[in-house]
XYZ file of C-alpha atoms in Angstrom:
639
model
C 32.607 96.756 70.633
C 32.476 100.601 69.930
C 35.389 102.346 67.947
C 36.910 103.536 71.748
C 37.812 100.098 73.489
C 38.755 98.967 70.228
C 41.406 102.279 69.810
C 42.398 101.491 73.418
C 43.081 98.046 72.746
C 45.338 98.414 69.743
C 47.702 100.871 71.474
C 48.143 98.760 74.395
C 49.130 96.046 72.112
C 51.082 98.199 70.701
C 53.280 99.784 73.684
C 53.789 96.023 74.660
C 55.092 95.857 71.271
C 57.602 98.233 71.386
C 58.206 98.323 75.413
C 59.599 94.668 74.638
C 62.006 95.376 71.125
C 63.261 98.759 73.244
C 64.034 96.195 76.046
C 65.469 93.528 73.989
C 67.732 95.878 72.115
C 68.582 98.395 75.006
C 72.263 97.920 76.536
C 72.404 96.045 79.946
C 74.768 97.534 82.488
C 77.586 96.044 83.585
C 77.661 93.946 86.205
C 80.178 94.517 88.524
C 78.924 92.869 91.679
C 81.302 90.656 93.957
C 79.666 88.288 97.111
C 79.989 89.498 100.801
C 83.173 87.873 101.740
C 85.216 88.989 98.851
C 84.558 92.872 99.708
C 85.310 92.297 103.427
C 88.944 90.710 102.626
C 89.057 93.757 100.056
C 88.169 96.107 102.983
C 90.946 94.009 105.565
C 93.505 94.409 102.577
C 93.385 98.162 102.324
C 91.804 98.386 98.660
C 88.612 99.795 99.559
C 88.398 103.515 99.979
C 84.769 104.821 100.563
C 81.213 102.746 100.743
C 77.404 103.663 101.200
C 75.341 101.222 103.003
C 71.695 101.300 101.940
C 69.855 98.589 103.732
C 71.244 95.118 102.577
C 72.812 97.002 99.484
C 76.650 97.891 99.895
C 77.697 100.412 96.814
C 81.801 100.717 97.237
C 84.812 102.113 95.369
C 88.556 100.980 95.280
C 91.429 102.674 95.638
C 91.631 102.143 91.899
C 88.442 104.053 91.059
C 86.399 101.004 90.212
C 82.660 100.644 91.329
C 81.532 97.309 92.963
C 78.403 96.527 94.305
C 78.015 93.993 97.337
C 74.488 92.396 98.937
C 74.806 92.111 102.985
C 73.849 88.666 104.121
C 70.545 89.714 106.195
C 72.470 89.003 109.958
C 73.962 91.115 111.944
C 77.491 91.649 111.511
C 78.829 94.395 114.161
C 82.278 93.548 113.328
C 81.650 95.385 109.919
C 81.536 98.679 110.952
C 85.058 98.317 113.195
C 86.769 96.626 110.226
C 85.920 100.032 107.899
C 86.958 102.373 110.396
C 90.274 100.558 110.832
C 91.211 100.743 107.795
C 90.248 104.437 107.192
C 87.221 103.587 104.647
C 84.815 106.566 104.367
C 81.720 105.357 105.300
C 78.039 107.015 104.094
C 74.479 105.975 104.476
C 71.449 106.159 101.993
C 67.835 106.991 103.444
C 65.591 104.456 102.787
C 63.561 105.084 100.449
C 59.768 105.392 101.266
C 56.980 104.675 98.234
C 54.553 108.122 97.728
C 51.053 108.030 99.350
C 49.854 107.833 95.516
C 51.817 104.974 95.039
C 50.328 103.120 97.968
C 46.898 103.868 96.990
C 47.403 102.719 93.827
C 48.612 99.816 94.546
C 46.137 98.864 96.879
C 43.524 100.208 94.801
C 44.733 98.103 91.183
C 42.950 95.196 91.602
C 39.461 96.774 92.459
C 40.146 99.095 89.262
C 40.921 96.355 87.444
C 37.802 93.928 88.381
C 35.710 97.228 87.690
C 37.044 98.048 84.481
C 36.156 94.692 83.308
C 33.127 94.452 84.346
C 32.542 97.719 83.065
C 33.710 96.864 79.337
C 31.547 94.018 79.360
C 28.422 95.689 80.458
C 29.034 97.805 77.296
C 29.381 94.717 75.117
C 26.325 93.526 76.149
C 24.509 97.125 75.610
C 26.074 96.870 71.926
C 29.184 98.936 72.518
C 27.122 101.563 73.742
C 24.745 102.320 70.500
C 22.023 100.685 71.773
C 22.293 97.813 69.092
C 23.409 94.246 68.737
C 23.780 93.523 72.434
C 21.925 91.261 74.879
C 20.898 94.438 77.060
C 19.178 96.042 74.580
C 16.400 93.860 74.369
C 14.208 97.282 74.600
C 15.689 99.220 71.759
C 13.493 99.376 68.441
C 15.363 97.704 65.414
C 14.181 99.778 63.016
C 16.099 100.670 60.158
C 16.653 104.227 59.212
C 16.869 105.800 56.176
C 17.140 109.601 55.576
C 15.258 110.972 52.127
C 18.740 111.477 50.434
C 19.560 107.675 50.848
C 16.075 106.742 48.809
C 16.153 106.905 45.305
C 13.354 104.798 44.474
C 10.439 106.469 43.272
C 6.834 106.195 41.382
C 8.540 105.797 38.170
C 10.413 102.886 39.780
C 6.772 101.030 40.727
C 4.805 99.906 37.960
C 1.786 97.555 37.455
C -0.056 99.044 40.318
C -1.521 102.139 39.099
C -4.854 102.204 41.290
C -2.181 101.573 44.623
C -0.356 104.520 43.406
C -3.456 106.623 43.683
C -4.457 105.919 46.508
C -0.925 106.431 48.600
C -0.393 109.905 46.306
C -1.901 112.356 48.570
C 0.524 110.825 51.048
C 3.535 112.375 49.275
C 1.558 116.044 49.170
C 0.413 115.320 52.656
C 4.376 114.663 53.768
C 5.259 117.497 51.115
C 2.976 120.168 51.983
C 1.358 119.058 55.312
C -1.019 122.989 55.869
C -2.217 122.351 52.112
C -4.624 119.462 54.209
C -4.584 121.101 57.648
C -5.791 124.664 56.865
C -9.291 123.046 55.622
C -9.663 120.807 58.609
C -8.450 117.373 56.856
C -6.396 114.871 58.960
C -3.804 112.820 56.862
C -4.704 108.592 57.481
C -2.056 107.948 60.399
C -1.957 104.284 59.310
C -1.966 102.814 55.773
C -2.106 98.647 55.443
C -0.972 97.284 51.963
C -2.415 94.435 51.042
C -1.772 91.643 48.275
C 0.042 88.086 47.631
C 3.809 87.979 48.032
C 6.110 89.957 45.528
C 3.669 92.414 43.881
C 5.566 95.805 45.441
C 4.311 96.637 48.592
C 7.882 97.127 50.346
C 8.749 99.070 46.941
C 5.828 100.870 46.766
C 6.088 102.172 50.671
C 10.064 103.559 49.542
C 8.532 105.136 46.345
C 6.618 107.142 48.953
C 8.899 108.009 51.264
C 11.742 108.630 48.486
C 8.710 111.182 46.613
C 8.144 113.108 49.746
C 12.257 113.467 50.666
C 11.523 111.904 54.285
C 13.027 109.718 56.654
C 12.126 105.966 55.898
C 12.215 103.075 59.403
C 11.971 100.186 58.174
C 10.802 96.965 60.194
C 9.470 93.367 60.066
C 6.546 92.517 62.623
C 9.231 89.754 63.841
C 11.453 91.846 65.457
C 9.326 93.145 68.130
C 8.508 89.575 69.692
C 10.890 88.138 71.934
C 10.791 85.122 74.546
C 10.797 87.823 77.597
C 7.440 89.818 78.117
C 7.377 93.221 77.372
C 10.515 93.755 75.334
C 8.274 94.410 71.959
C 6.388 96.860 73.849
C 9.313 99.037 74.934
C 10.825 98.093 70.989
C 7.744 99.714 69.925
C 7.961 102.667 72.148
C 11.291 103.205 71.259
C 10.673 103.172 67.579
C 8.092 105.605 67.702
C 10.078 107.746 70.390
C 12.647 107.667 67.171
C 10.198 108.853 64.750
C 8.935 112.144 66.269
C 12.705 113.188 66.196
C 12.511 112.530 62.894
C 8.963 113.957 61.791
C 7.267 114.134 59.305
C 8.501 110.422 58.674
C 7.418 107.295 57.415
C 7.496 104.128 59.936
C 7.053 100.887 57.473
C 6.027 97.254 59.034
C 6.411 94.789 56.930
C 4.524 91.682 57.701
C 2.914 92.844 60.754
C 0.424 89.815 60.884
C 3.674 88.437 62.859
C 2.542 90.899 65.723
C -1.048 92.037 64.957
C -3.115 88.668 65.191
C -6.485 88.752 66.770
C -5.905 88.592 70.865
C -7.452 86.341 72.811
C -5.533 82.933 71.386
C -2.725 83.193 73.724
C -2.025 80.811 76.418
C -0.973 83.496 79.358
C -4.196 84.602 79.788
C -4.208 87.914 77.360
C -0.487 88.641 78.687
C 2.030 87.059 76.506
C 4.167 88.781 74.682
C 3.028 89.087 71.289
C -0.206 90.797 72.935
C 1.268 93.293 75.092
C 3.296 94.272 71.494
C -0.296 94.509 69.831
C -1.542 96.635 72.682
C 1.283 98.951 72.536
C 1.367 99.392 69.267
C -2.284 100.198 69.045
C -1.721 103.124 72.155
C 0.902 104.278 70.123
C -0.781 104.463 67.041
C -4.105 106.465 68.534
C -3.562 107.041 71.874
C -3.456 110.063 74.286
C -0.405 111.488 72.827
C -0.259 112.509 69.190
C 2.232 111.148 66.589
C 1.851 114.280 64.055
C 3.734 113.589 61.404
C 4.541 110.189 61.962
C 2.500 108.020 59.383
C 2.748 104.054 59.575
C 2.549 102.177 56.980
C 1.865 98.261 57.040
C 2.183 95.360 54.665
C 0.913 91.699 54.881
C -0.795 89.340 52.451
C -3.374 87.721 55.586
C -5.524 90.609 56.535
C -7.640 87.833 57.534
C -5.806 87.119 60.821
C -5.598 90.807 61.835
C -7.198 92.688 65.234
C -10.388 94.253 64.434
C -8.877 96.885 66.604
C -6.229 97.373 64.459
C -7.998 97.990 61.280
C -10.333 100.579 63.099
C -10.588 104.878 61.770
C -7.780 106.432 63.935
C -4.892 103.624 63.303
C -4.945 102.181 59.846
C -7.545 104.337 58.177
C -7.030 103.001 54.652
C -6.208 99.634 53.209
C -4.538 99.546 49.997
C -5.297 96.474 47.906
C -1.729 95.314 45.698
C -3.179 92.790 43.333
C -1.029 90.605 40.598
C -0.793 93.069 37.981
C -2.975 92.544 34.443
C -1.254 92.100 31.110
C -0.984 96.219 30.965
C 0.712 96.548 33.883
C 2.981 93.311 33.632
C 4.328 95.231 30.199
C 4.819 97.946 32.609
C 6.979 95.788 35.065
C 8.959 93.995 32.279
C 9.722 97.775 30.521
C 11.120 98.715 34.284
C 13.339 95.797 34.934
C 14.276 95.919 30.868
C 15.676 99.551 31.351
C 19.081 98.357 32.708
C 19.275 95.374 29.942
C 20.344 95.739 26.493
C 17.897 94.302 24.449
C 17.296 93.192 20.325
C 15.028 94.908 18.476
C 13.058 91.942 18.447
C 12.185 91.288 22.033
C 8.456 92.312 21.903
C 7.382 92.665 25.928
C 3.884 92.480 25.297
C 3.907 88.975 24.096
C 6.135 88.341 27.145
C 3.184 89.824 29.276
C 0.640 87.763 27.656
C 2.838 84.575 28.246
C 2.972 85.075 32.445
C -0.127 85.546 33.360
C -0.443 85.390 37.203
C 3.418 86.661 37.598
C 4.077 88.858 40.376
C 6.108 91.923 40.070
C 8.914 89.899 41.247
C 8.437 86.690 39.009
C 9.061 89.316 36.269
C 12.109 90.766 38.101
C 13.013 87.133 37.870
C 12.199 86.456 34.352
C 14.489 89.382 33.301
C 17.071 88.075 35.664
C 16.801 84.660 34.064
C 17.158 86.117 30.339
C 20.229 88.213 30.855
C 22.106 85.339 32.602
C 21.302 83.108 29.822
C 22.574 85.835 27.409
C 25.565 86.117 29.353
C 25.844 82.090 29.123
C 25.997 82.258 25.198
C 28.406 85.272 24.809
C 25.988 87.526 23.467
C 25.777 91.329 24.392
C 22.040 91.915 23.914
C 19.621 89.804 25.490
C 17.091 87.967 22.710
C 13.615 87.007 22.616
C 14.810 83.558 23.124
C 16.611 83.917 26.190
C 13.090 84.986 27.690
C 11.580 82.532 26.397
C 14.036 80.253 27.467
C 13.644 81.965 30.878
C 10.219 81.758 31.264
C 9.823 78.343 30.815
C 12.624 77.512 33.389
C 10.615 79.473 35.534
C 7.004 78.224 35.233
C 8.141 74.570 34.199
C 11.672 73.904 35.209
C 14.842 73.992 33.430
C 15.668 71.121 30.681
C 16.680 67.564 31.671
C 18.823 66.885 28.083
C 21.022 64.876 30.280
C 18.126 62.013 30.494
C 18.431 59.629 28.010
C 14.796 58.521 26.359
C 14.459 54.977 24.523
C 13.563 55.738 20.986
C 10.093 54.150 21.912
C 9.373 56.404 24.950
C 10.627 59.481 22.584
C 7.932 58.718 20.039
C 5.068 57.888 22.501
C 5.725 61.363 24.742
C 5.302 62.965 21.058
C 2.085 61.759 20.258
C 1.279 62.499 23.698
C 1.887 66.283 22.689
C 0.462 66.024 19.615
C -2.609 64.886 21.003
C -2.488 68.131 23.083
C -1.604 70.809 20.475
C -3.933 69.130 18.159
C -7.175 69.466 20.390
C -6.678 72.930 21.499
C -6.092 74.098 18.607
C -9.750 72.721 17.262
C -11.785 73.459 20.230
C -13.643 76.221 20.169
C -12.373 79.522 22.302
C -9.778 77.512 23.806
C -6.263 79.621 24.401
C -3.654 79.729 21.028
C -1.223 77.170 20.962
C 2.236 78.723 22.022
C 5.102 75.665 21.873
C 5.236 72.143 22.410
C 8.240 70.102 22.991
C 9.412 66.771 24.208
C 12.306 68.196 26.072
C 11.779 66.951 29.821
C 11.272 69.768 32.338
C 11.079 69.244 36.037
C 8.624 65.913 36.381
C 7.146 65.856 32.839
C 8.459 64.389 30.333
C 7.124 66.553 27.577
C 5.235 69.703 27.636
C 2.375 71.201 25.441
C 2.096 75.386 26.130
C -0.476 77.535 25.405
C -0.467 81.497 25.477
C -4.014 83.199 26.572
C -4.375 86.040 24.159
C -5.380 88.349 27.428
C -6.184 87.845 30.985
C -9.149 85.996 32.129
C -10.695 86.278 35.033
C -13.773 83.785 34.372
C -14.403 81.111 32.746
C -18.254 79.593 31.156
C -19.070 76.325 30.157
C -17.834 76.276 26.335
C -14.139 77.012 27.572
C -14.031 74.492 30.565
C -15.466 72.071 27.869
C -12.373 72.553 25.334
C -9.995 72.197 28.342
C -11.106 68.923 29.587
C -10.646 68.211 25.877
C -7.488 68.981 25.358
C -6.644 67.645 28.483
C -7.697 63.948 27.221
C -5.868 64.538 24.022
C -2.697 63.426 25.235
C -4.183 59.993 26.232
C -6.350 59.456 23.791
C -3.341 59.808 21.033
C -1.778 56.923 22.475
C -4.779 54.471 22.244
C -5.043 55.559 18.672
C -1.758 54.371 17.851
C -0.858 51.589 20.252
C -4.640 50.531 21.576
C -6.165 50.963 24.460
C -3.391 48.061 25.829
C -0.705 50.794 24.716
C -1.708 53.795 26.505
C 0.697 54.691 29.391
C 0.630 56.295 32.979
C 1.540 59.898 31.420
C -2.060 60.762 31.337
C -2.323 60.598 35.307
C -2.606 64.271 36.104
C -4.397 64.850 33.066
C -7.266 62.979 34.290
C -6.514 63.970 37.861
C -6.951 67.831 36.700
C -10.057 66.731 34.198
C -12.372 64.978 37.271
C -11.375 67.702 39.575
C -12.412 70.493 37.193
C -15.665 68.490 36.056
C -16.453 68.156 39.556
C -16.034 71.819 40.354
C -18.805 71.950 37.499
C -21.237 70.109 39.206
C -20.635 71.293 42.791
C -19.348 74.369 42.907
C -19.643 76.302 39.946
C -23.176 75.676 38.888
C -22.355 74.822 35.425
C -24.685 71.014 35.163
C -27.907 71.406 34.207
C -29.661 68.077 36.584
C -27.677 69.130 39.704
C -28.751 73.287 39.245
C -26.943 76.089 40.807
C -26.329 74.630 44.044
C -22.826 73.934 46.060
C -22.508 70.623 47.273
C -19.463 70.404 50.055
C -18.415 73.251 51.414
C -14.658 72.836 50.993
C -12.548 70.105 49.238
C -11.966 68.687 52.474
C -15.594 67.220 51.946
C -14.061 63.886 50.005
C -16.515 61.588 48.841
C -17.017 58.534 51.152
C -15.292 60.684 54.129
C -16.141 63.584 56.917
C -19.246 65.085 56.838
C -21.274 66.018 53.425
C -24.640 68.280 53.402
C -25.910 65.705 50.911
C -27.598 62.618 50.734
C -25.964 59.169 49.097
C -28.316 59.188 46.408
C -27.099 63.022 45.629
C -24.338 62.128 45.682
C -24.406 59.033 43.164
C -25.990 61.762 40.947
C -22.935 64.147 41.559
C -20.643 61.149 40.559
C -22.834 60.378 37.551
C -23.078 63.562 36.051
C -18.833 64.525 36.546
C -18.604 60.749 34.803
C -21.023 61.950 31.567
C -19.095 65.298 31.097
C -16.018 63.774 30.868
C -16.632 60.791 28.756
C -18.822 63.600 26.714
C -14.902 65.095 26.609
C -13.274 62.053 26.054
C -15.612 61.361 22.717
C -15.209 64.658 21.254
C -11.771 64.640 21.290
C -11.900 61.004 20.199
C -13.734 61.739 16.946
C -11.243 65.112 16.204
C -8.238 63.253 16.829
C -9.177 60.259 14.546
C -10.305 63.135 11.587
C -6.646 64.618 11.646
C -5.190 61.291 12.209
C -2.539 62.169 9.563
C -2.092 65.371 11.403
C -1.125 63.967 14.406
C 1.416 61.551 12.772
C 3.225 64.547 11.221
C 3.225 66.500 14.394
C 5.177 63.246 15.715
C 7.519 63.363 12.888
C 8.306 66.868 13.407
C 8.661 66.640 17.168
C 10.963 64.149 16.649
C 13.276 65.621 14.095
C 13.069 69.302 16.488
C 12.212 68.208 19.377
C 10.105 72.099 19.887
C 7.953 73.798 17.437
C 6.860 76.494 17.853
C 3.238 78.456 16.859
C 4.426 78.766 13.249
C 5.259 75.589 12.791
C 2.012 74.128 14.529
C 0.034 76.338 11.619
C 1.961 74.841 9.242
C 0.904 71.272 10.487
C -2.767 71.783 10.988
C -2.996 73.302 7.386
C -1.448 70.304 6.098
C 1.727 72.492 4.777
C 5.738 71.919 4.461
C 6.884 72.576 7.764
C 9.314 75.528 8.196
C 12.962 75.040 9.899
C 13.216 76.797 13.567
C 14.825 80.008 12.656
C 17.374 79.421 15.533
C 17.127 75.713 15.273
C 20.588 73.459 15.303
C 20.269 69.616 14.631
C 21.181 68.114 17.826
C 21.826 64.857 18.697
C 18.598 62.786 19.042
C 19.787 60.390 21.488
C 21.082 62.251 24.370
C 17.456 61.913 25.738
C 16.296 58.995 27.785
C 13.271 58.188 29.939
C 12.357 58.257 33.933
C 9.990 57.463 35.989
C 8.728 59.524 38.876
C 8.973 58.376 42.911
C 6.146 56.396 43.202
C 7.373 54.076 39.883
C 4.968 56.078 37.173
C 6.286 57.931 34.452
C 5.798 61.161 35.146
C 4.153 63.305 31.548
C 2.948 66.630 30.747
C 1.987 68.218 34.255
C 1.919 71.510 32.112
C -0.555 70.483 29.388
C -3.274 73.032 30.564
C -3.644 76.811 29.958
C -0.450 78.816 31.244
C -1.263 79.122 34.651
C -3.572 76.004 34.887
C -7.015 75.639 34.892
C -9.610 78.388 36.682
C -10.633 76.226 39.884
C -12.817 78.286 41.595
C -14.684 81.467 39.757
C-alpha cells in the first residue's frame, strides 16, 4: 500500500470521526409536528391562519404565530381545500423540488465508481502499491538491491586476509574511477568477474570494498531471486535489473550465489525450457549480447564453480575468476587485527598466537571468534577483553562449549585423565609432531575430555614421519588405560581414535603413496570403494595385502607409543594428578611435567569444586572421549 491510499484512508476515517461527534453534539430542532386530523379541526376552529402545501408535507401557522408541521395521508381529500377557503386560511404552494442532472448521474453512476475504484486499489496492491515491489504482479521486476556510493563505507582497508584477491579486482576501482585511463589505449575492462572460494572468506565484502573504492552504485542480488514457478519471470527479472543498471552506469551489479541460476543446461525436465534455463540464457544475452552494457560490470560469487555453464565462464561474460581461499596464518592476523579494532583489548592478547591456534578459519569464523570473546568479557564484568576470553572462545567454537553441569564418577574422572595424558604425553615425544597447546578433562560437545595441540604455522602437506607421530599420539589415549587398568580396563573412549588412525593408515597405502610393498599407486577411486562392497579396480589378494600392510603400520604405532608411554610411566601418573587437581593445564604446565619439575599454579586458576562433573554416554550407549585429540583442525586426509 503506497503512502497515497494510505493518506486517503486515514482522513476518511477521520471525517467519519468527526461527522458523527458534530452530529451527536449538534442541537436537534424542535419538533413541532401534530397528525392530520388535529390540524383539520384546528383549520374548522378558526386557529389556523396561512399554510403551504408541498406534496404530502403541510407547513402551517396559527393565529398565535406558532409553526406546526402536518404529513397529508396519501388519499385524496377534496374537501381540504373548501374547508381552508371557508375559513379565510391563506393558502400557498411549494414547487416540487426536482434533483440536478449531476445529481442523477451520480447517483446512477456510484455503484460502477465504486466497483471500479476497488478494483482499481487492489490492482495496485498487487503491483506493490505502485513501486514495482512486493506485489504478486510484479513477478517481472528485478529485486535487486540498490545502493548509491555514499551509502558504502566499506572499503580495502575493511578486507583483509586476501591480498592476491585484492589485486586482482584493483584495476576495477581505476577502471570504474578513471574509465579513458583503459579506453584511450584500446583495453576493455572484464565485464564479468566470478569470485570463487568456500563459504565466509569475503567475497560479498570484498565485491562492496570495490564498489565503496570506486564511489559507484552497488545492486545487490542472490541467484535465487530470479527463479520462480512461472516461466520466464527470471528472464524479464534479469532484464529489468540490467535495464536498472545502465541508468545507473558505471555501476556494479553483484550475484551472489549464482550457481542457483547458472548450472550447466541440458538437466532440465521441459526439454531446455524451464525456467531456470531461460534465466541462464538471458542472463548470458545480457551479459555479451548485441547491445552493450558499458559501464555495467557484474560481479559473481559461488563456492561450486564446478556446476557452472561453460558458456558462462567464456571471454566476453566473466572474463576473470578470482580465487578467495581460507586465509594463511598472515592474513588470519590480518582478519583478527580488523574485527579487534572496535574491541578494547589487554595488552596481553597476542593475535598471532590466536592465528596460529585456527588454522582453517574463515574470515567469518574469526568474525566469530572475536564475537565470542567480547561476549564472554561482557559475561564477567570486565571492560577489556583478555587473552582468555579468546581462548575460551575458540574452543567453544572448534569443540563446543563446557558441559560442567555433567557430573563424572570419581573413577570415570581419573580414567578420561589418563586418557589425556596418554595424548599430551606422545605428542609431545614424537618427532615433528605439532606443540602441545592445553589439555583438559572438562567435557565439550561429545567428548569427554580433550587433548589440543597448536601447529606452529600452516601446513599444507604432510610426509611419512608426521603421519607416523599422529597415529601415535592418536593410540596414546588407549594405550594409557591398558597400562593402568589392563587390557580388561581399557574403555570405548578410544573409538574415534582408532576410527581416525585406520582411516589415515589406509589413506597411506591407497591413496597417498606413502607404503613401500603397495608403491605409489591409488587403489579405489573414492571412499565409496568400501572393502567387501561396490566395485574395486583390485584383486582380493591386493587387497588382503592393502589390509595387511594398514594392520602393520598401526600396530608399528601402537608399539612405539607402547614402549614411550611405559618409559615416562611416572610422567603420565603426574599428568593425572595434575589434571585432576586443575582440571586444564596449559603448555607451561605440560613442560613442567615432562621435565619432571614442580608444577606451576594456573595464573587465572580458582579451585573449583571437583565434583560437579559426572559422566555420559553417547546415543548409541558408548562413552563418547576425545573426538578432538588430533592436530587443530584434524588430520591431513587427502594431500
Amino acid at each position: 500500500m503506497n503512502d497515497l491510499a494510505k493518506n486517503l484512508i486515514v482522513w476518511l476515517i477521520l471525517a467519519a470521526i468527526l461527522m458523527s461527534v458534530f452530529n451527536s453534539f449538534s442541537p436537534k430542532p424542535e419538533d413541532n409536528s401534530i397528525d392530520y386530523s388535529t390540524f383539520v379541526n384546528e383549520v374548522r376552529n378558526d386557529r389556523v391562519s396561512e399554510v403551504v402545501i408541498a406534496d404530502l408535507t403541510i407547513y402551517g401557522e396559527r393565529n398565535d404565530g406558532s409553526k406546526f408541521k402536518s404529513i397529508r395521508p396519501n388519499i385524496q381529500d377534496p374537501k381540504l381545500m373548501d374547508d381552508l377557503v371557508n375559513h379565510n386560511v391563506k393558502v400557498a404552494g411549494k414547487e416540487r423540488e426536482e434533483p440536478s442532472l449531476i445529481s442523477k448521474l451520480f447517483v446512477a453512476a456510484f455503484p460502477i465508481l465504486l466497483i471500479l475504484g476497488i478494483f482499481v486499489f487492489f490492482m495496485r496492491q498487487m503491483q506493490g502499491g505502485g513501486g514495482g515491489k512486493g506485489g504478486p504482479m510484479s513477478f517481472g521486476k528485478s529485486k535487486a538491491k540498490l545502493l548509491t556510493g555514499d551509502q558504502i563505507n566499506t572499503t580495502f582497508a575493511d578486507v583483509a586476509g586476501v591480498d592476491e584477491a585484492k589485486e586482482d579486482v584493483a584495476e576495477l576501482v581505476e577502471f570504474l574511477s578513471e574509465p579513458s585511463k583503459f579506453q584511450r589505449l584500446g583495453g576493455r575492462i572484464p565485464k564479468g568477474v566470478l569470485m570463487v572460494g568456500p563459504p565466509g572468506t569475503g567475497k560479498t565484502l570484498l565485491a562492496k570494498a570495490i564498489s565503496g573504492e570506486a564511489k559507484v552504485p552497488f545492486f545487490s542480488i542472490s541467484g535465487s531471486d530470479f527463479v520462480e514457478m512461472f516461466v520466464g519471470v527470471g528472464a524479464s527479472r534479469v532484464r529489468d535489473m540490467f535495464e536498472q543498471a545502465k541508468k545507473q552506469s558505471p555501476c556494479i551489479i553483484f550475484i551472489d550465489e549464482i550457481d542457483a541460476v547458472g548450472r550447466h543446461r541440458g538437466g532440465g525436465h521441459g526439454g531446455g525450457n524451464d525456467e531456470r534455463e531461460q534465466t541462464l540464457n538471458q542472463l548470458l544475452v545480457e551479459m555479451d549480447g548485441f547491445e552493450g552494457n558499458e559501464g555495467v560490470i557484474v560481479i559473481a560469487a559461488t563456492n561450486r564453480p564446478d556446476v557452472l555453464d561453460k558458456a558462462l565462464l567464456r571471454p566476453g561474460r566473466f572474463d576473470r575468476q578470482v580465487y578467495v581461499s581460507l586465509p594463511d596464518i598472515r592474513g588470519r592476523e590480518q582478519i583478527l587485527k580488523v574485527h579487534a579494532r572496535k574491541v578494547p583489548l589487554e595488552d596481553s592478547v597476542d593475535l598471532s598466537i590466536l592465528a596460529r591456534g585456527t588454522p582453517g578459519f574463515s574470515g567469518a569464523d574469526l568474525a566469530n571468534l572475536v564475537n565470542e570473546a567480547a561476549l564472554f568479557s561482557a559475561r564477567g564484568n570486565r571492560r577489556v577483553v583478555t587473552m582468555e576470553e579468546f581462548e575460551k572462545a575458540r574452543d567453544k567454537i572448534m569443540m563446543g562449549a563446557e558441559r560442567r553441569s555433567m557430573v563424572m564418577s570419581e573413577k570415570e574422572k581419573i580414567n578420561t585423565a589418563y586418557h589425556e595424558a596418554g595424548h599430551a604425553i606422545i605428542g609431545r615425544l614424537v618427532p615433528e609432531h605439532d606443540p602441545v597447546h592445553k589439555v583438559t578433562i572438562i567435557p565439550r560437545g561429545r567428548a569427554l575430555g580433550v587433548t589440543q595441540y597448536l601447529p606452529e604455522e600452516d601446513r599444507y602437506s604432510m610426509n611419512r614421519r608426521q603421519l607416523f607421530s599422529q597415529l601415535c599420539s592418536l593410540f596414546g589415549g588407549r594405550i594409557a588405560e591398558e597400562l593402568v587398568g589392563g587390557f580388561d580396563g581399557v574403555t570405548t573412549g578410544a573409538s574415534n581414535d582408532i576410527e581416525r588412525a585406520t582411516q589415515m593408515a589406509r589413506n597411506m597405502v591407497t591413496k597417498w603413496g606413502l607404503n613401500e610393498k603397495m608403491g605409489p599407486i591409488l587403489y579405489g577411486e573414492d571412499d565409496s570403494q568400501a572393502p567387501g562392497g561396490g566395485n574395486t579396480h583390485y584383486s582380493e589378494d591386493t587387497s588382503r595385502e592393502i589390509d595387511q600392510e594398514v594392520k602393520t603400520i598401526l600396530n608399528d604405532a601402537y608399539t612405539k607409543a607402547t614402549n614411550l608411554l611405559k618409559e615416562h610411566r611416572d610422567v603420565l601418573d603426574s599428568m593425572k594428578d595434575a589434571l585432576m587437581e586443575y582440571e586444564t593445564i596449559d603448555a607451561d604446565q605440560v613442560d613442567d611435567l615432562m621435565n619432571r619439575r614442580q608444577v606451576r599454579r594456573p595464573r587465572d586458576w580458582d579451585k573449583k569444586d571437583s565434583d560437579n562433573h559426572s559422566g555420559g554416554s553417547s546415543e548409541d550407549g558408548v562413552n563418547s572421549s576425545s573426538e578432538d585429540d588430533s592436530p587443530i583442525g584434524g588430520p591431513v586426509e587427502d594431500a
